[in-house]
Short mmCIF file of C-alpha atoms in Angstrom, two decimals:
data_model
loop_
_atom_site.label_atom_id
_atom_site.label_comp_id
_atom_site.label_asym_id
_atom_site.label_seq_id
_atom_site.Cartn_x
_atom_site.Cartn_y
_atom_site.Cartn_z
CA UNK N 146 11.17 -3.53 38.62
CA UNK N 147 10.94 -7.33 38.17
CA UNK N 148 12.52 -7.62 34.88
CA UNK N 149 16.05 -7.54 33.91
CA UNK N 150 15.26 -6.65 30.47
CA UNK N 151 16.48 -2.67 29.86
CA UNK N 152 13.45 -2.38 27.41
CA UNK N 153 10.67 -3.52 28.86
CA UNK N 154 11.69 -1.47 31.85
CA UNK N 155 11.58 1.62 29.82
CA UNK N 156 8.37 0.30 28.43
CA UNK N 157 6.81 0.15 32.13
CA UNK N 158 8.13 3.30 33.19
CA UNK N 159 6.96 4.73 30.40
CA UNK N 160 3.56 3.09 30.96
CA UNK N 161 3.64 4.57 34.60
CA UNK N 162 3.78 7.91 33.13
CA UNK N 163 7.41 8.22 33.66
CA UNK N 164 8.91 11.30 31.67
CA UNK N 165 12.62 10.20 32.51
CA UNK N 166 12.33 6.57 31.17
CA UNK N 167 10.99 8.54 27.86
CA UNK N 168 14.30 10.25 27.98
CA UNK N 169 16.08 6.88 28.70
CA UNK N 170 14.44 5.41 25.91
CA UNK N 171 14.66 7.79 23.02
CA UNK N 172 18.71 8.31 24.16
CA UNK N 173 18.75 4.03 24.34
CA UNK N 174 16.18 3.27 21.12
CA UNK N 175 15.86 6.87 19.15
CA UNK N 176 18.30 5.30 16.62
CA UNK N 177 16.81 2.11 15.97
CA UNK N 178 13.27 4.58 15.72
CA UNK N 179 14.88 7.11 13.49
CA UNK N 180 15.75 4.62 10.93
CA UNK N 181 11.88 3.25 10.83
CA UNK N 182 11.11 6.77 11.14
CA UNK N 183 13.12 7.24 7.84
CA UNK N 184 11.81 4.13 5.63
CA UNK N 185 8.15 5.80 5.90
CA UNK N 186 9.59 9.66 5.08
CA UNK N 187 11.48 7.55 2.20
CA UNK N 188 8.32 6.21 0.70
CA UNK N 189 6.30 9.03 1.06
CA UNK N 190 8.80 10.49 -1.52
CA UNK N 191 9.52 13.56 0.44
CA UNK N 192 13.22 12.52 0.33
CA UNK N 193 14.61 15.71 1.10
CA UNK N 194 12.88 15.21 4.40
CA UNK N 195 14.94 11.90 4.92
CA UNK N 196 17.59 13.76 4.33
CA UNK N 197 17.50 16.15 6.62
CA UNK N 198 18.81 15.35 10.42
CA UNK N 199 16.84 18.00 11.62
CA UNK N 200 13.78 17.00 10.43
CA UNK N 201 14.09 13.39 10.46
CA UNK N 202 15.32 13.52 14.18
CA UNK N 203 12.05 15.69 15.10
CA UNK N 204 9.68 12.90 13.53
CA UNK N 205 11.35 10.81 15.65
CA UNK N 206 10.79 12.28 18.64
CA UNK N 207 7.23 12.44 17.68
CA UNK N 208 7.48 8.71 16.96
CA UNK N 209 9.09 8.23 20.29
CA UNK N 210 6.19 10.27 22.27
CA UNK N 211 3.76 7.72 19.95
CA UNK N 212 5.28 4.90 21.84
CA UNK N 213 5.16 6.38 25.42
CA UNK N 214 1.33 7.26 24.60
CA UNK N 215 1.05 3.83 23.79
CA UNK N 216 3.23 1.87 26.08
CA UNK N 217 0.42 0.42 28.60
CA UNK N 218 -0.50 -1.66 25.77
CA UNK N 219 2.54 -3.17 24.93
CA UNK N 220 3.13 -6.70 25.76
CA UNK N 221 6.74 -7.33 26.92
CA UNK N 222 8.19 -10.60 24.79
CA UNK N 223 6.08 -9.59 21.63
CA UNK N 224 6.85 -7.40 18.75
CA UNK N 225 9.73 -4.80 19.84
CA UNK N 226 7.37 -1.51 20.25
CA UNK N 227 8.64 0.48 17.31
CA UNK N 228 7.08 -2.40 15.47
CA UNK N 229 3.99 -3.05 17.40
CA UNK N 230 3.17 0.50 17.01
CA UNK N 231 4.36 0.80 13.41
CA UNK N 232 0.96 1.63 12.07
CA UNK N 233 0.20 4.47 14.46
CA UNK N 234 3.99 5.74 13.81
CA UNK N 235 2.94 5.51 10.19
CA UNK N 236 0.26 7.60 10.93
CA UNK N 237 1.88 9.78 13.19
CA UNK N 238 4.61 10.66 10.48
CA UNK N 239 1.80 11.24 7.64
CA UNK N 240 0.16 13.64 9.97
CA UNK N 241 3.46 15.26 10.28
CA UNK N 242 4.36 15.50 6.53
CA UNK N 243 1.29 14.48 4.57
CA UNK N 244 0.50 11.17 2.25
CA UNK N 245 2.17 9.46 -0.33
CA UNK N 246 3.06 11.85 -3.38
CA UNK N 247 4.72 9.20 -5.51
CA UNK N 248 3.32 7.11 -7.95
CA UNK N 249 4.42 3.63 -8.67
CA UNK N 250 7.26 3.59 -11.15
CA UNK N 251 6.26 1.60 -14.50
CA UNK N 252 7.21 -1.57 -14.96
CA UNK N 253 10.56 -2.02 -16.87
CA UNK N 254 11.49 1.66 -16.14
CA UNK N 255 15.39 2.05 -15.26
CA UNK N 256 14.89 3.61 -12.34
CA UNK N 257 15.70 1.56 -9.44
CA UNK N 258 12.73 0.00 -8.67
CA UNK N 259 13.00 -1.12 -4.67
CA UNK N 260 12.18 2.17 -3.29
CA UNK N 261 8.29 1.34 -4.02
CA UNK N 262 6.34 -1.63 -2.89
CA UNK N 263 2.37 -2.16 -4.21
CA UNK N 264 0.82 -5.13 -2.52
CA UNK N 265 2.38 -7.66 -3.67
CA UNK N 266 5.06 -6.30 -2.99
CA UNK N 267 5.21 -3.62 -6.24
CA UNK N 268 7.29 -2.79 -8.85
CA UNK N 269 10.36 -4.74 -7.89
CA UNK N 270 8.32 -7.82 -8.17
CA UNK N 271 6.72 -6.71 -11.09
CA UNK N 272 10.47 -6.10 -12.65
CA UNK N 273 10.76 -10.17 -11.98
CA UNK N 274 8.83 -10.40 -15.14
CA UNK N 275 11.89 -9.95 -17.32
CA UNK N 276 14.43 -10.82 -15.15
CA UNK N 277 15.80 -13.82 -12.76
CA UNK N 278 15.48 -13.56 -9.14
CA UNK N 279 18.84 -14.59 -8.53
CA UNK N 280 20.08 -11.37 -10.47
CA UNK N 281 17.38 -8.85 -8.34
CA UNK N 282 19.15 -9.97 -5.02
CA UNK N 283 22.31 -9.10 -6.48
CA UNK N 284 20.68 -5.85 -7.74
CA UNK N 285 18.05 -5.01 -4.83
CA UNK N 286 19.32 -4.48 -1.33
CA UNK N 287 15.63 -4.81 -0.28
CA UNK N 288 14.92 -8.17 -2.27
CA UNK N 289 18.14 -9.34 -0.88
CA UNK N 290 16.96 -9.07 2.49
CA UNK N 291 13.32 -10.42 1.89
CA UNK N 292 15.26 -13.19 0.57
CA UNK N 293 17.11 -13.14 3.76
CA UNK N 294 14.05 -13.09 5.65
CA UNK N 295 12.39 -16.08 3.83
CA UNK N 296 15.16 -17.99 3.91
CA UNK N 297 15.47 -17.81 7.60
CA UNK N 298 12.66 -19.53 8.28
CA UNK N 299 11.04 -23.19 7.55
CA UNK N 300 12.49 -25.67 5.43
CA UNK N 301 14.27 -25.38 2.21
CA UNK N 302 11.42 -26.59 0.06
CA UNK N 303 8.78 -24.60 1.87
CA UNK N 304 10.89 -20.87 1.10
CA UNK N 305 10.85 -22.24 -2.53
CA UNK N 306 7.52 -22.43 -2.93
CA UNK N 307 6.81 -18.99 -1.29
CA UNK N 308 9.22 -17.44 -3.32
CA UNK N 309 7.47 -19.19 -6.46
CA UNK N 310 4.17 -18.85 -5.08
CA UNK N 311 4.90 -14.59 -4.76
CA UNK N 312 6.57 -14.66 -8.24
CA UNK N 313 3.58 -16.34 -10.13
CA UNK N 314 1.64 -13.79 -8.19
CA UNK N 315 3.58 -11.26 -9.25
CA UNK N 316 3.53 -12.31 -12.83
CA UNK N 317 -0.44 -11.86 -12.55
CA UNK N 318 -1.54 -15.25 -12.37
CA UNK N 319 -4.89 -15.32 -11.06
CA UNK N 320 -4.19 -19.20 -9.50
CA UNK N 321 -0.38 -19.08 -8.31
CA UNK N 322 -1.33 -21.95 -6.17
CA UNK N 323 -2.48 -23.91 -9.44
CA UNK N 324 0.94 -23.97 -11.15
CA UNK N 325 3.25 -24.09 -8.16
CA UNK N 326 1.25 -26.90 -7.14
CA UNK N 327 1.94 -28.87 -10.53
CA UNK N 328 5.85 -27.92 -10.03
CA UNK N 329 5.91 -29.03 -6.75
CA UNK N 330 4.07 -32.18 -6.98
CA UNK N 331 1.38 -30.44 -4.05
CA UNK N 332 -2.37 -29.67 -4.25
CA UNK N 333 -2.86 -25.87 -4.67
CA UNK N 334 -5.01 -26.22 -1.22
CA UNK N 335 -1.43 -27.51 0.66
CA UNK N 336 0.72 -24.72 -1.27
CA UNK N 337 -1.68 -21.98 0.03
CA UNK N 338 -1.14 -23.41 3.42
CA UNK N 339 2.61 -23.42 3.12
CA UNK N 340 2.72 -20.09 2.01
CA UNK N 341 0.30 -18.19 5.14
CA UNK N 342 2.23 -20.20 7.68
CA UNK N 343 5.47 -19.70 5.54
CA UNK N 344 4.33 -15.69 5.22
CA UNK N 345 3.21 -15.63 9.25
CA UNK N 346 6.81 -16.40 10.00
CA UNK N 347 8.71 -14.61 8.18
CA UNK N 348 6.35 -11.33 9.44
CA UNK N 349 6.82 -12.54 12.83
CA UNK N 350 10.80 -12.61 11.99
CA UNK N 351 10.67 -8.95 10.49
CA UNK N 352 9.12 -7.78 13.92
CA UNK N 353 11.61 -9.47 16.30
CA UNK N 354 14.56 -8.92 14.49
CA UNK N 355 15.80 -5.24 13.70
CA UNK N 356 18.41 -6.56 10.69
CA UNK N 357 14.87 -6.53 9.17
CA UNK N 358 13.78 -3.47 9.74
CA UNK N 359 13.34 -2.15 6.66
CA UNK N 360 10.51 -4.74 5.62
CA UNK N 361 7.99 -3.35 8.36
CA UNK N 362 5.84 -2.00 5.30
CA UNK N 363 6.52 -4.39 2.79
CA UNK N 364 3.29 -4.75 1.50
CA UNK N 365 3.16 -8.82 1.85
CA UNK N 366 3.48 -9.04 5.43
CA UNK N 367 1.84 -5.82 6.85
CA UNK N 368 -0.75 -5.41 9.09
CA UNK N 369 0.61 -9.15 10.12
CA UNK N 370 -1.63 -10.76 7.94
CA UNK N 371 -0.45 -12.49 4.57
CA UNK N 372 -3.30 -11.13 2.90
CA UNK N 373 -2.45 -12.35 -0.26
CA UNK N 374 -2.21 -15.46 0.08
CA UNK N 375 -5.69 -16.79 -0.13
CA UNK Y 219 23.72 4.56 13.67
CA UNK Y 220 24.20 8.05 14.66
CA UNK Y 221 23.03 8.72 18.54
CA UNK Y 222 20.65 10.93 19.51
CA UNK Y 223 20.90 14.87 20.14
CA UNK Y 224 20.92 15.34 24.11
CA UNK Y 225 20.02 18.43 24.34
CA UNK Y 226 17.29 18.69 21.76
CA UNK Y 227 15.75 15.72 23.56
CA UNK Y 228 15.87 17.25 26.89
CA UNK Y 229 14.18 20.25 25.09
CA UNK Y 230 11.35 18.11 23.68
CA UNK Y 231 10.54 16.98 27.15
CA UNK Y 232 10.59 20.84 28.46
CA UNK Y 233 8.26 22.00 25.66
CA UNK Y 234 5.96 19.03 26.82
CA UNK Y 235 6.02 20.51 30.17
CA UNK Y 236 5.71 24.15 29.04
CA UNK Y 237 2.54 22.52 27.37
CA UNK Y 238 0.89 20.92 30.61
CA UNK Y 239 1.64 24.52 32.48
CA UNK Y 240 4.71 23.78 34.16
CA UNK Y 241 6.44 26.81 36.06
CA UNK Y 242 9.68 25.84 35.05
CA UNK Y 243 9.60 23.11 32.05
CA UNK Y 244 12.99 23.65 30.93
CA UNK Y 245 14.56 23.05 34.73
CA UNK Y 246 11.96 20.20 34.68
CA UNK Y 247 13.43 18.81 31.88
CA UNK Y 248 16.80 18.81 32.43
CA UNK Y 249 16.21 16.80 36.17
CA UNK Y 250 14.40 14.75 34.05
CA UNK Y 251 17.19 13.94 31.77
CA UNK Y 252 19.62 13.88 34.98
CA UNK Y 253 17.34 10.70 36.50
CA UNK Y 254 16.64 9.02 32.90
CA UNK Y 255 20.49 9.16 31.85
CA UNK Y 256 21.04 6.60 34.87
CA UNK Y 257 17.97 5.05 34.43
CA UNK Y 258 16.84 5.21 38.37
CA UNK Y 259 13.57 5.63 39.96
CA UNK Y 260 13.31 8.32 41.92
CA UNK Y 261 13.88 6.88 45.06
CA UNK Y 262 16.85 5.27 43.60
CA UNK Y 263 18.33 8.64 42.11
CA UNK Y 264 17.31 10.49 45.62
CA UNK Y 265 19.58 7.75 47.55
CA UNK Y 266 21.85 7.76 45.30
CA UNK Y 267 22.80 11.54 44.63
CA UNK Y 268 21.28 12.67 48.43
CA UNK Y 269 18.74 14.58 47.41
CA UNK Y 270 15.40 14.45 49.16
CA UNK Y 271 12.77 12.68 46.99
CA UNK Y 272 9.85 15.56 47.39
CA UNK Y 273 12.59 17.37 45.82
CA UNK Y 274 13.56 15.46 43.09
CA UNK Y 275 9.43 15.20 42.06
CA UNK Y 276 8.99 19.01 42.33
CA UNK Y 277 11.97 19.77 39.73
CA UNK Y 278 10.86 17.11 37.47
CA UNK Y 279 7.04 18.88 37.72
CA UNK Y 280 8.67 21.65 36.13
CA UNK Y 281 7.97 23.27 39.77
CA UNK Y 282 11.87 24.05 40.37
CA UNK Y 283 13.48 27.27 39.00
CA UNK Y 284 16.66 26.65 36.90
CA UNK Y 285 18.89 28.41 39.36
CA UNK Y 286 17.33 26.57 42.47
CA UNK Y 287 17.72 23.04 41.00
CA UNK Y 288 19.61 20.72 43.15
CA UNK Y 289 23.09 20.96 42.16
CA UNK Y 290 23.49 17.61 41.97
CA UNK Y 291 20.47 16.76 39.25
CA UNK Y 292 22.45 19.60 36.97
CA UNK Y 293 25.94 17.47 37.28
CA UNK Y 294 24.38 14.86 36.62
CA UNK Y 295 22.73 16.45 33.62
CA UNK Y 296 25.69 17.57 32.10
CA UNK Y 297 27.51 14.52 32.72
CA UNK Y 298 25.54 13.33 29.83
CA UNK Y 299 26.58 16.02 27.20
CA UNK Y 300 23.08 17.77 27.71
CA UNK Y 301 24.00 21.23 27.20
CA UNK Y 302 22.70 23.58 30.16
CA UNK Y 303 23.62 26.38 29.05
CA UNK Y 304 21.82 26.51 25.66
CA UNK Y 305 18.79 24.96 27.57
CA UNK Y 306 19.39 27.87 30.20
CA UNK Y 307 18.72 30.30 27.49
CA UNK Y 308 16.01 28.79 25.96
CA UNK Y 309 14.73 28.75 29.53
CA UNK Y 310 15.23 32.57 29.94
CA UNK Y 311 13.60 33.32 25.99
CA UNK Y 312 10.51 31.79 27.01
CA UNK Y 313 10.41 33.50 29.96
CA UNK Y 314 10.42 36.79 28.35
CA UNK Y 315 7.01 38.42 28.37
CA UNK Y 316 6.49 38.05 24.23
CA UNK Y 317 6.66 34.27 24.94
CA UNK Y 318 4.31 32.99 26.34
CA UNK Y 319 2.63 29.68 24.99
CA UNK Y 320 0.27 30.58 22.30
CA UNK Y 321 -3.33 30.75 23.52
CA UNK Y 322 -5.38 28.49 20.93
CA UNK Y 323 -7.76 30.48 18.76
CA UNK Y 324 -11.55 30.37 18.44
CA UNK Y 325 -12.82 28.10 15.57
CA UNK Y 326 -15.26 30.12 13.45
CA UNK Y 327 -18.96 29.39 13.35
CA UNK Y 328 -20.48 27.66 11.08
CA UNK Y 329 -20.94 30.98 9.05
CA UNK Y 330 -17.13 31.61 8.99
CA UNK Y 331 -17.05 34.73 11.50
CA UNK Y 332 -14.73 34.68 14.06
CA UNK Y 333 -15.80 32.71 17.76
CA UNK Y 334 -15.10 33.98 21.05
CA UNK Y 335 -13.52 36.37 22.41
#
């Protein structure tokens, strides 16, 4: 071995074809894996799957057996491999259970609205309409950690205007870049680069650090593209 | 976060093997789980515990019955909370005759009778 590092270790061994450094890393990383595991049972709606340790804990051995297929291609120092191979988990787990079942909740509906997420970034934006963002962070656990996430990176100025930037979009205002600009004092050409380099960073964040697991498939920053923003 | 079930991992790996034809997946499994719980290579585990490294590959092939496993491998094994002797039995159920791994059925032609044999 000529790394120190107990993952990618696991993640070589595994790559070698090496059944026991499966079994070292499900017993090491199955945890971490169950819980991303759980966020895509959660928003398929099949709760009572999420629910259920016996179930959930299968997917993630299927999850797990996802990664050791995959491990040659993993690239120790990038993405942690339960997020480089999110997608094909995602897929892996909608094999397993089937697709989505649950349609978006309305906008302005009491349900709590976090447990969906449209592209940009669904209904809990959406709920921003008629309500102040400082009151969905309190309210949201997941728009208190995007918040987290954006604030963690860049300047102070530059998370302000992607927070504006994804509220105007969320509002449904076909030029966010037009009016953010004008409150900013920034042409809407510098605002949209602010926001993709602002956006690649904070993805980059959510797939190096676990506290941020949970925003893997929030719909702004998957695929690793800020698709959005253009 | 809660930690992972043992046993029911060291199981996943034996059905694997029980898939790819193994003789003994379940005895494979567990000296699977006996190297991967100390996180050796075989030649490290082999030094280590003293037991030959031809040896340690054949039980980990799944080519080792349960009772002829190196004693060792099934300390070490249980040392980690794997338990042997529910895997024993699930070793023994799919030995039993009504067992064996489900041969995979003919898809029907395109008219929807039955292929094959």
């Amino acid at each position: 071995m000529t790394t120190d590092d107990p993952l990618e270790q696991l993640m070589a061994g595994m790559a070698a074809g090496d059944l026991a450094c499966l079994w070292a890393f499900v017993d090491e990383y199955g945890p971490i894996v169950r819980t991303v595991v759980r966020r895509i049972v959660e928003r398929t709606g099949r709760i009572d799957i999420a629910r259920n340790p016996d179930e959930l804990e299968a997917l993630m051995l299927d999850a797990c057996d996802v990664i050791y297929g995959r491990a040659s291609g993993w690239k120790p120092g990038g993405a942690k491999p339960w997020n480089w191979a999110f997608a094909a988990i995602n897929a892996r787990v909608g094999l397993a259970i089937g697709h989505r079942t649950v349609e978006l909740h309305d906008v302005g509906s009491d349900e709590d609205l976090e447990c969906e997420a449209g592209p940009y970034g669904g209904a809990v934006v959406a709920d921003l309409a008629g309500d102040d963002l400082s009151v969905l962070i309190s309210r949201h656990d997941r728009v208190r950690l995007l918040d987290e996430a954006i604030r963690s990176v860049g300047t102070e100025e530059q998370q302000d205007i992607y927070w504006e930037y994804r509220l105007q979009q969320g509002f449904g205002d076909p030029s966010p870049a037009d009016m953010v600009g004008r409150r900013f004092g920034r042409k809407p050409a510098t605002i949209r680069q602010i926001c993709k380099r602002h956006g690649l960073k904070v993805w980059q964040l959510i797939q190096s650090d676990d506290r941020f697991i949970e925003l893997l498939d929030h719909g702004w920053f998957r695929a690793g593209t800020d698709r959005s923003v253009a | 976060m809660t930690s992972v079930d043992r046993t029911g991992l060291t199981e996943h790996l034996a059905r694997r093997l029980r898939a790819e034809g193994a003789s003994h997946p379940v005895a494979g499994a567990v000296a699977l789980a006996a190297r991967g719980s100390r996180q050796l290579t075989v030649s490290e585990f082999s030094t280590e515990f003293g037991v030959a490294v031809d040896a340690v590959r054949a039980a980990e092939a799944g080519q080792t019955a349960f009772a002829e496993l190196p004693a060792e491998v099934g300390a070490v094994a249980e040392s980690t909370g794997v338990d042997l002797l529910s895997l024993a039995d699930l070793e023994q159920a799919w030995r039993a005759p009504s067992s064996a791994v489900p041969k995979p059925q003919a898809l029907p032609d395109a008219a929807g009778r039955p292929n094959g044999d």
